[in-house]
XYZ file of C-alpha atoms in Angstrom:
618
model
C -21.864 20.090 -52.327
C -21.642 18.234 -48.895
C -23.792 20.202 -46.088
C -21.810 21.638 -44.021
C -22.310 21.719 -39.944
C -22.032 24.681 -37.735
C -21.830 25.351 -34.102
C -23.752 28.137 -31.806
C -20.505 27.909 -29.158
C -20.934 30.265 -26.240
C -17.458 32.713 -25.625
C -16.919 34.101 -21.749
C -17.665 37.870 -22.208
C -20.519 39.851 -21.096
C -23.234 39.251 -24.171
C -26.094 37.232 -24.168
C -25.867 36.322 -27.185
C -24.071 32.400 -28.754
C -21.411 33.269 -31.575
C -21.974 30.543 -34.988
C -18.812 29.014 -36.119
C -17.955 26.405 -38.746
C -16.751 22.549 -38.215
C -14.199 21.606 -40.055
C -15.284 18.452 -41.924
C -12.188 16.740 -39.721
C -13.883 17.743 -36.332
C -17.381 16.546 -37.446
C -18.139 13.461 -34.692
C -15.085 14.897 -32.473
C -17.110 18.563 -31.191
C -20.002 17.387 -29.439
C -22.410 19.319 -27.371
C -20.521 20.461 -24.813
C -17.113 20.310 -25.778
C -14.799 22.975 -25.272
C -13.295 24.535 -28.600
C -10.621 26.827 -29.430
C -12.349 29.942 -31.444
C -11.071 33.399 -33.572
C -12.767 36.427 -31.302
C -12.015 39.947 -31.959
C -8.077 39.204 -33.375
C -7.401 36.220 -30.360
C -7.781 32.627 -30.097
C -10.410 31.705 -27.326
C -11.441 28.557 -25.047
C -15.626 28.653 -26.030
C -17.781 26.128 -25.737
C -20.337 23.873 -27.618
C -24.515 24.716 -26.762
C -25.768 23.702 -30.665
C -25.252 22.361 -33.349
C -27.235 22.019 -37.396
C -27.365 22.539 -40.670
C -28.596 26.221 -41.058
C -26.051 28.295 -41.965
C -25.792 32.087 -40.557
C -26.311 35.062 -42.635
C -23.609 36.790 -42.705
C -20.601 37.667 -45.739
C -18.192 35.392 -43.980
C -18.499 32.782 -41.065
C -15.511 31.583 -39.119
C -13.952 28.109 -38.698
C -13.521 26.557 -35.659
C -9.721 26.180 -34.533
C -9.566 22.924 -32.167
C -10.641 20.108 -29.727
C -8.936 21.119 -26.727
C -9.939 17.882 -25.383
C -10.802 14.839 -26.507
C -14.368 14.609 -24.731
C -17.042 17.247 -23.828
C -16.815 19.192 -20.773
C -20.482 19.323 -20.368
C -22.477 15.794 -19.765
C -26.673 16.662 -20.766
C -27.394 17.788 -17.156
C -25.079 19.795 -15.899
C -24.527 22.300 -19.362
C -28.653 22.155 -19.609
C -28.820 23.428 -15.855
C -26.090 25.763 -16.450
C -27.882 27.223 -19.380
C -31.344 27.377 -17.389
C -29.186 29.395 -14.432
C -27.930 31.386 -16.937
C -31.635 32.891 -18.241
C -33.430 33.146 -14.767
C -30.161 35.413 -13.477
C -29.851 37.387 -17.405
C -26.619 36.124 -17.515
C -24.471 35.775 -20.113
C -23.893 32.083 -20.703
C -20.197 32.139 -21.353
C -20.237 33.364 -18.523
C -21.423 31.363 -16.206
C -19.804 28.382 -18.187
C -16.514 29.533 -17.411
C -17.614 30.230 -13.673
C -18.278 25.799 -14.059
C -15.253 25.006 -15.715
C -11.922 24.440 -15.002
C -8.220 25.692 -16.396
C -7.371 25.522 -19.827
C -4.583 22.750 -19.791
C -1.061 25.342 -20.421
C 0.069 23.935 -23.333
C -3.111 24.301 -25.091
C -3.200 27.969 -25.001
C 0.409 28.348 -25.815
C -0.620 26.341 -29.258
C -3.327 29.172 -29.205
C -1.234 31.956 -29.118
C 1.888 31.173 -30.778
C -0.096 32.655 -33.971
C -1.399 31.223 -36.586
C -4.532 28.474 -36.440
C -4.304 24.767 -35.795
C -4.924 22.332 -38.891
C -8.385 20.795 -39.747
C -7.849 17.546 -38.144
C -5.330 18.790 -34.902
C -6.140 18.522 -31.816
C -5.337 20.882 -28.639
C -2.755 19.194 -25.885
C -6.003 18.155 -23.605
C -5.631 18.090 -19.947
C -4.882 14.881 -18.130
C -4.508 14.230 -14.011
C -1.355 15.577 -12.817
C 0.457 12.304 -12.021
C 0.802 12.902 -7.888
C 0.590 9.988 -6.239
C 0.995 9.033 -2.631
C 1.654 5.842 -0.760
C -0.608 4.711 1.951
C 0.180 1.084 4.230
C -2.151 -0.210 6.775
C -1.909 -3.095 9.269
C -2.369 -6.578 7.902
C -1.047 -9.037 9.173
C 0.225 -9.801 13.327
C 3.843 -9.182 13.923
C 3.823 -11.967 16.677
C 6.749 -15.054 16.004
C 7.776 -12.292 13.408
C 11.546 -10.627 14.157
C 11.803 -7.511 12.949
C 14.443 -4.704 14.246
C 14.324 -1.769 15.877
C 12.974 0.982 13.646
C 10.997 -1.770 11.950
C 9.139 -2.380 15.036
C 9.107 1.505 15.691
C 7.667 2.030 12.145
C 5.299 -1.140 12.589
C 3.622 0.464 15.876
C 3.020 4.067 14.172
C 0.731 2.621 12.263
C -2.598 1.895 13.377
C -4.867 -0.783 13.119
C -8.051 0.244 10.712
C -6.092 2.821 9.707
C -4.210 3.821 7.068
C -1.790 5.950 7.088
C 0.125 8.398 4.289
C 4.000 7.717 3.912
C 4.172 11.746 4.028
C 2.947 12.016 7.667
C 5.682 8.647 8.175
C 8.069 10.413 6.952
C 7.631 12.983 9.605
C 9.057 10.493 12.137
C 11.346 7.882 10.012
C 13.077 9.186 7.211
C 13.253 6.018 6.160
C 10.378 4.940 5.709
C 10.012 3.919 2.301
C 12.883 1.713 3.123
C 10.650 0.205 6.103
C 7.231 0.304 4.816
C 8.923 -2.489 1.585
C 10.341 -5.094 4.579
C 7.682 -5.495 6.026
C 5.496 -5.435 3.250
C 7.456 -8.182 1.837
C 7.742 -9.059 6.118
C 3.538 -9.884 5.492
C 2.512 -7.372 7.976
C 1.577 -4.285 5.836
C -0.462 -3.109 2.679
C 0.570 -1.164 0.387
C -1.715 1.059 -1.149
C -0.694 3.754 -3.931
C -2.864 6.223 -4.759
C -3.507 9.771 -6.963
C -3.372 12.948 -3.807
C -5.919 15.020 -3.227
C -5.016 18.454 -1.103
C -3.828 18.506 2.719
C -7.222 17.791 3.496
C -6.615 13.829 2.822
C -3.432 13.738 4.197
C -3.375 13.421 7.673
C -4.613 9.433 8.830
C -8.578 8.752 9.988
C -9.757 5.665 11.850
C -13.071 4.495 10.159
C -16.124 4.633 12.474
C -19.169 2.056 11.427
C -22.322 3.800 11.503
C -24.286 4.376 15.244
C -27.591 3.489 16.189
C -30.183 6.385 15.049
C -31.891 7.898 17.458
C -35.646 6.940 16.557
C -36.688 10.466 15.122
C -33.641 10.202 13.401
C -34.782 6.405 11.876
C -38.146 8.389 10.424
C -35.654 11.203 8.372
C -33.490 7.904 7.219
C -36.395 6.250 6.326
C -38.515 9.141 4.413
C -34.997 10.068 2.334
C -34.159 6.878 1.187
C -37.976 6.442 -0.193
C -36.866 9.049 -1.892
C -34.039 8.171 -3.436
C -35.753 5.458 -5.534
C -38.226 8.910 -7.258
C -37.162 12.316 -6.597
C -37.656 15.554 -3.495
C -37.206 17.756 -1.348
C -36.803 17.699 1.990
C -36.366 20.449 4.955
C -34.302 18.689 8.186
C -35.637 20.783 9.997
C -33.106 19.619 13.842
C -32.622 21.782 16.389
C -28.214 22.065 17.447
C -25.935 18.762 18.048
C -29.221 16.720 16.699
C -27.228 14.581 15.358
C -28.053 15.847 11.308
C -25.231 14.886 9.657
C -26.272 11.382 10.921
C -29.131 12.049 8.098
C -26.819 12.819 5.555
C -24.225 9.940 6.073
C -27.015 7.642 5.651
C -28.295 9.501 2.832
C -25.027 9.775 1.213
C -24.420 5.517 1.527
C -27.512 4.719 0.181
C -26.937 6.725 -2.644
C -23.676 6.361 -3.782
C -24.883 2.091 -3.295
C -27.426 2.550 -5.479
C -24.541 3.468 -8.322
C -25.799 7.287 -8.320
C -23.454 10.661 -7.351
C -24.392 12.997 -4.481
C -23.234 16.252 -3.424
C -22.885 18.076 -0.694
C -22.229 21.905 0.091
C -21.127 23.606 3.038
C -21.357 27.821 3.747
C -18.318 28.259 4.987
C -14.574 26.641 3.939
C -14.434 26.785 8.277
C -16.879 24.262 8.446
C -14.858 21.471 5.811
C -12.047 20.322 7.439
C -14.059 19.215 9.812
C -16.818 17.963 7.556
C -14.376 16.081 5.684
C -13.041 14.393 8.592
C -16.780 12.933 9.988
C -16.769 11.576 5.815
C -13.193 9.922 5.404
C -13.986 8.222 8.874
C -17.022 6.558 7.280
C -16.791 6.615 3.244
C -13.172 6.502 3.255
C -11.452 8.972 1.199
C -13.250 8.692 -2.311
C -14.301 12.055 -2.311
C -13.711 14.915 -3.801
C -13.227 18.561 -1.842
C -14.281 22.008 -3.902
C -13.406 25.625 -2.217
C -11.901 28.232 -2.345
C -8.878 27.772 -1.102
C -7.346 25.066 -3.452
C -5.241 25.995 -5.528
C -6.495 25.723 -9.463
C -4.499 21.929 -9.700
C -6.043 21.068 -7.096
C -9.433 22.160 -7.974
C -8.440 21.537 -11.662
C -7.543 17.152 -10.709
C -11.128 16.922 -8.194
C -13.275 18.448 -11.834
C -11.489 16.725 -14.214
C -12.057 12.833 -11.543
C -15.343 13.341 -10.776
C -16.101 14.541 -14.628
C -14.445 10.828 -15.745
C -16.770 8.687 -13.548
C -13.162 8.041 -10.894
C -14.859 9.933 -7.820
C -19.092 10.173 -7.643
C -18.993 12.242 -4.353
C -18.020 15.782 -3.575
C -18.430 18.176 -0.759
C -17.199 21.799 -0.109
C -18.753 25.330 -0.265
C -21.213 27.441 -3.159
C -19.317 26.417 -5.824
C -19.479 22.800 -6.031
C -23.172 22.503 -6.787
C -21.530 23.153 -10.587
C -19.402 19.818 -10.569
C -19.848 17.456 -13.112
C -20.846 14.831 -10.409
C -22.100 11.646 -12.436
C -25.490 10.173 -12.831
C -26.489 13.012 -9.536
C -29.242 11.484 -7.115
C -28.873 13.464 -3.993
C -27.795 17.510 -2.934
C -27.476 18.602 1.067
C -27.326 22.053 0.890
C -26.680 22.131 5.112
C -27.442 25.065 7.644
C -29.800 25.712 4.100
C -30.056 29.831 5.847
C -26.706 30.900 5.366
C -26.261 33.634 3.705
C -22.914 33.117 2.393
C -24.712 30.974 -0.080
C -25.155 34.265 -2.440
C -22.235 34.484 -4.859
C -21.887 38.443 -4.512
C -19.966 38.653 -8.115
C -18.883 37.847 -11.300
C -22.010 35.396 -11.674
C -24.684 36.381 -8.558
C -26.187 32.777 -7.960
C -28.238 31.609 -4.156
C -26.188 28.560 -4.137
C -29.638 27.058 -2.541
C -32.122 27.919 -5.042
C -29.785 26.493 -7.528
C -29.575 23.716 -6.124
C -33.683 23.119 -5.975
C -33.287 23.074 -9.399
C -30.757 20.545 -10.302
C -31.802 18.261 -8.174
C -35.187 18.947 -10.012
C -34.286 18.792 -13.492
C -31.656 15.811 -12.274
C -34.111 13.852 -11.207
C -32.483 13.917 -7.773
C -33.654 14.354 -3.917
C -32.475 17.919 -2.900
C -32.540 17.769 1.034
C -31.937 21.172 2.839
C -30.354 21.108 6.900
C -30.550 23.561 9.635
C -31.343 24.558 13.184
C -33.664 27.386 12.302
C -34.832 27.122 8.713
C -35.185 29.850 6.508
C -38.664 31.569 5.721
C -38.985 30.420 2.571
C -37.792 26.765 2.701
C -40.421 26.612 5.501
C -43.376 28.055 3.383
C -41.678 25.342 1.255
C -42.809 22.160 2.685
C -46.628 23.933 2.733
C -46.776 22.704 -0.911
C -43.472 21.209 -2.136
C -41.547 19.708 0.089
C -41.604 17.518 2.832
C -40.319 18.390 6.585
C -38.043 16.010 8.669
C -38.066 17.303 12.487
C -35.553 16.017 15.418
C -36.381 17.745 17.777
C -34.043 16.665 20.652
C -29.947 15.999 20.838
C -28.427 13.113 19.209
C -26.903 12.376 22.633
C -29.970 13.298 25.057
C -27.312 16.103 26.220
C -30.019 18.788 27.450
C -30.039 21.998 25.335
C -28.058 24.766 27.245
C -29.348 27.798 29.845
C -29.816 30.682 27.371
C -29.820 34.575 29.484
C -30.995 38.516 28.312
C -28.898 40.293 30.177
C -29.821 44.299 30.021
C -26.535 46.017 29.315
C -28.729 49.225 30.839
C -28.342 47.531 34.220
C -25.678 45.546 34.369
C -22.620 47.406 33.843
C -18.710 46.237 33.852
C -16.452 45.629 36.804
C -14.102 48.579 37.391
C -11.658 49.415 34.582
C -12.931 47.027 31.843
C -14.360 48.224 29.093
C -18.211 48.952 28.622
C -19.354 46.182 25.683
C -18.224 43.557 28.547
C -20.775 43.324 31.965
C -20.152 41.961 35.011
C -21.987 38.777 34.991
C -20.198 37.216 31.310
C -17.222 38.101 32.817
C -17.537 36.122 36.630
C -19.196 33.452 33.958
C -15.780 33.231 31.915
C -13.177 32.762 35.050
C -15.558 30.262 36.289
C -15.638 28.615 33.222
C -11.676 29.039 32.970
C -11.387 27.428 36.808
C -13.295 24.303 35.105
C -11.420 23.459 33.015
C -13.800 23.805 30.162
C -13.950 26.058 26.932
C -15.977 29.255 25.954
C -16.761 31.179 23.150
C -17.398 35.236 22.727
C -19.305 36.062 19.289
C -18.812 39.874 18.270
C -19.711 40.790 15.159
C -17.580 43.611 14.677
C -14.388 42.464 13.411
C -11.571 45.069 13.671
C -9.592 47.331 17.102
C -12.654 49.763 16.984
C -15.546 50.474 14.461
C -14.281 53.509 14.358
C -12.155 56.848 15.073
C -14.057 60.357 16.105
C -12.583 63.306 16.294
C -13.654 64.080 19.945
C -13.153 68.014 20.102
C -14.658 68.722 16.540
C -16.774 65.405 16.198
C -14.949 64.824 12.821
C -15.381 60.964 12.083
C -12.449 58.662 9.490
C -14.794 57.687 6.977
C -13.950 56.214 3.619
C -13.846 58.686 0.640
C -15.427 56.104 -1.619
C -17.803 54.503 0.099
C -18.830 57.025 2.810
C -18.861 54.514 6.013
C -16.474 54.561 8.609
C -13.368 52.999 8.756
C -12.828 50.942 10.975
C -9.635 50.262 13.489
C -6.686 47.448 12.776
C -4.131 47.586 15.744
C -2.016 45.338 15.029
C -2.300 46.375 10.447
C -1.510 49.583 11.734
C -4.776 50.977 9.415
C -7.909 52.025 9.528
C -9.547 49.214 6.517
C -12.789 49.851 5.063
C -14.878 46.846 5.090
C -17.065 47.416 2.303
C -14.153 48.407 -0.771
C -11.156 47.243 1.181
C -9.589 51.425 1.020
C -6.962 50.909 3.955
C -5.122 54.512 5.536
C -2.864 55.323 7.752
C -3.945 55.664 11.341
C -3.195 59.683 11.978
C -1.676 60.875 15.208
C -3.918 63.754 14.619
C -7.272 64.799 13.216
C -6.593 66.047 9.556
C -10.039 68.204 10.002
C -9.258 70.410 13.375
C -5.532 69.579 14.026
C -6.464 68.075 17.997
C -4.788 65.562 19.595
C -8.023 64.194 21.203
C -8.759 60.635 18.396
C -10.848 58.975 20.076
C -11.359 54.997 19.575
C -15.170 53.945 19.792
C -16.522 50.438 20.136
C -15.307 47.109 20.888
C -13.799 44.601 17.932
C -12.915 41.269 17.995
C -9.163 42.555 17.914
C -9.554 44.478 21.081
C -11.388 42.016 22.633
C -8.756 39.458 22.322
C -6.060 41.456 23.597
C -8.139 42.287 26.995
C -9.268 38.830 27.467
C -5.307 38.296 27.701
C -4.277 41.564 29.692
C -7.710 39.803 32.100
C -6.871 36.857 31.881
C -3.266 36.181 31.923
C -3.403 32.381 32.642
C -6.079 32.158 29.370
C -4.906 30.819 26.190
C -7.336 33.381 24.161
C -7.681 33.033 19.991
C -9.307 35.157 17.183
C -11.050 33.761 13.895
C -12.031 36.095 11.963
C -11.434 36.790 8.738
C -8.470 39.638 9.208
C -6.874 36.619 11.145
C -7.709 33.361 9.310
C -8.074 32.993 5.063
C -8.148 28.710 3.139
C -6.099 26.481 5.801
C -5.550 28.808 8.603
C -8.940 28.522 9.032
C -8.529 25.233 10.264
C -5.246 25.460 11.964
C -6.901 27.776 14.904
C -10.062 25.274 14.720
C -8.084 22.145 14.859
C -6.565 24.062 18.415
C -9.324 24.654 19.440
C -10.357 21.079 19.439
C -7.381 19.776 20.579
C -8.468 22.074 23.680
C -4.935 24.275 22.756
C -7.350 27.178 23.217
C -9.482 27.658 26.429
C -11.271 30.607 24.451
C -11.986 31.399 21.073
C -13.031 34.782 20.216
C -14.509 36.388 16.879
C -17.074 37.185 14.186
C -19.677 35.172 12.208
C -17.381 32.194 11.577
C -16.933 31.069 14.878
C -21.175 30.942 15.333
C -21.960 27.720 13.275
C -21.603 23.223 12.288
C -18.128 23.479 15.079
C -18.843 20.462 17.481
C -16.362 21.126 19.829
C -17.854 19.062 23.858
C -15.224 20.824 26.469
C -17.033 24.392 24.761
C -19.247 24.998 27.800
C -20.278 28.941 27.517
C -20.820 30.937 24.996
C -20.795 35.078 25.202
C -22.223 37.288 22.472
C -21.532 40.677 23.028
C -23.947 43.082 21.081
C -26.504 40.939 20.924
C -28.865 42.975 19.170
C -26.713 45.320 16.508
C -27.804 42.977 13.596
C -31.489 44.144 14.465
C -30.451 47.623 13.664
C -29.141 46.579 10.194
C -31.243 48.512 6.590
C -32.159 45.216 5.725
C -35.826 43.554 6.097
C -34.359 40.382 6.853
C -32.518 42.040 9.747
C -34.822 39.985 12.611
C -34.799 36.872 11.002
C -31.118 37.114 10.359
C -30.587 37.898 14.479
C -32.419 35.275 15.582
C -29.967 32.586 13.078
C -27.427 33.667 14.349
C -28.276 33.883 17.751
C -29.573 30.436 18.048
C -27.070 29.137 15.654
C -24.351 30.663 18.433
C -26.041 29.719 21.583
C -25.872 25.808 19.511
C -22.183 25.739 20.494
C -22.243 25.331 24.095
C -23.273 21.907 26.330
C -22.108 19.578 22.878
C -19.745 16.682 25.444
C -20.570 15.808 28.858
C -20.776 18.917 30.829
C -24.671 21.126 30.873
C -24.071 24.132 28.734
C -24.652 28.299 29.430
C -26.001 31.464 27.107
C -25.674 35.357 27.957
C -26.688 37.059 25.589
C -25.776 40.987 26.197
C -28.339 43.627 24.842
C -29.849 46.955 24.858
């Protein structure tokens, strides 16, 4: 009797163990470590990942056979699978759930076959996943129209394609309903070139002018040289550069070197609000041959990007923390921008710190880990004493001075008559001057909603969340009270539920009320707001795009306005209640407050005009 082969598989259930199944004879050689297979589990068929193959039968009365192979090729290569196994052990999390968090969705056709009842034949493979054939035509100039006769529509179409820019058909159709036929005619005349490519989401639809690398500053050259040398071996680097010092240029130099050497690269950013801006920079420098992964993508877009990386078609990925789990081929570089940021911590499901796991994955892959920040975490700074190399960018890349910082003691600087007590007279005057000079301002208040709490002045009753015992925040436009921890919602009462008095008072100031107050006090100013209540997914980029295009004069927001944004028109940054985060019950409160204030201060004075920062504090 021939020796049987058995497979240990990880199933996405909350159990810290694997399960053993028999490999059918006709799937021998096809099922490999990292393959995704279909197995029977608790009277249903589920996908599972093969973690080991062996000839030792389990000590059980009945061994179930694998139902089928979902994809013909292994889903994970050895580097990524080994990393995920070690991450699961480090965080004491079930391996099956960790692997599910990293995997693309099972193809719809395959799941239908699994649920239809009955096992597949031993030699049958489930329908594999295919990248959706969604293509786009890109037009670019290749010749001069001099001496070529063109119709009026053809001439306008040709002028709409800027020199050095690839313009997608979907963009041209907004102005030219017959864009495809016009493009065909100009192609036949030898004036433009047409290239057909796979579509990869809305971030790649707008045309971007390619640029050339600028001359690096002496400090950037030193940092770039050290990283280039590290790419030949491996290592960890901490790039500590002040806000506006050009850390992104150092990243781009390292990525270009890595890609030229035939290896892959992975870039993490803390917020999806930063992703579109960074994607634009990368497209201008590196072209469109990279993937983007973050939570605002559709499942189809995310799966397409994942499979293009797994196949080796793409070797660079940019995204939020979940991009760390992407199958980058021959990984040579991991960049973690704003490495200090708390957004790198996954708080539900498989909980992990993407910054720490980036160091682990780079170490296992023999890659370089490059952490960058203007306000490095204490752990990363301490690590430079033993395991990583510190690189510094002490000045802004364009030679601009750092903004002046003023601290206003609110016990001495009151508000103007009729104004909210959290908006001081000096800050309001500075905002007036900023608007008169046609400049832009950012006001940071780390409290969303209209008012942080609602209290009855007659009996002192505070409206609290019944589950979390914290004050409910008033959201005026929504017409509800909300808990920012569990999202409990309740209607706004007209009278106190405890004593019946008509004495409910809105306590404190939130971003919604601040936006309303500024619109009322500065009628000519265009005021926008950026927080979790108004911005999610692609709407974040819409707000930031308006601000960068100077369609907004003042941007009010929570932590989403504090980091990574490079808007040359911003000359004033105001921070209301700058010291409130010191009162958080967190042993890192001091460190995080410093990081937050230093980051938001760095948004000012990045253009030609000097910046001014005002911290209001008690």
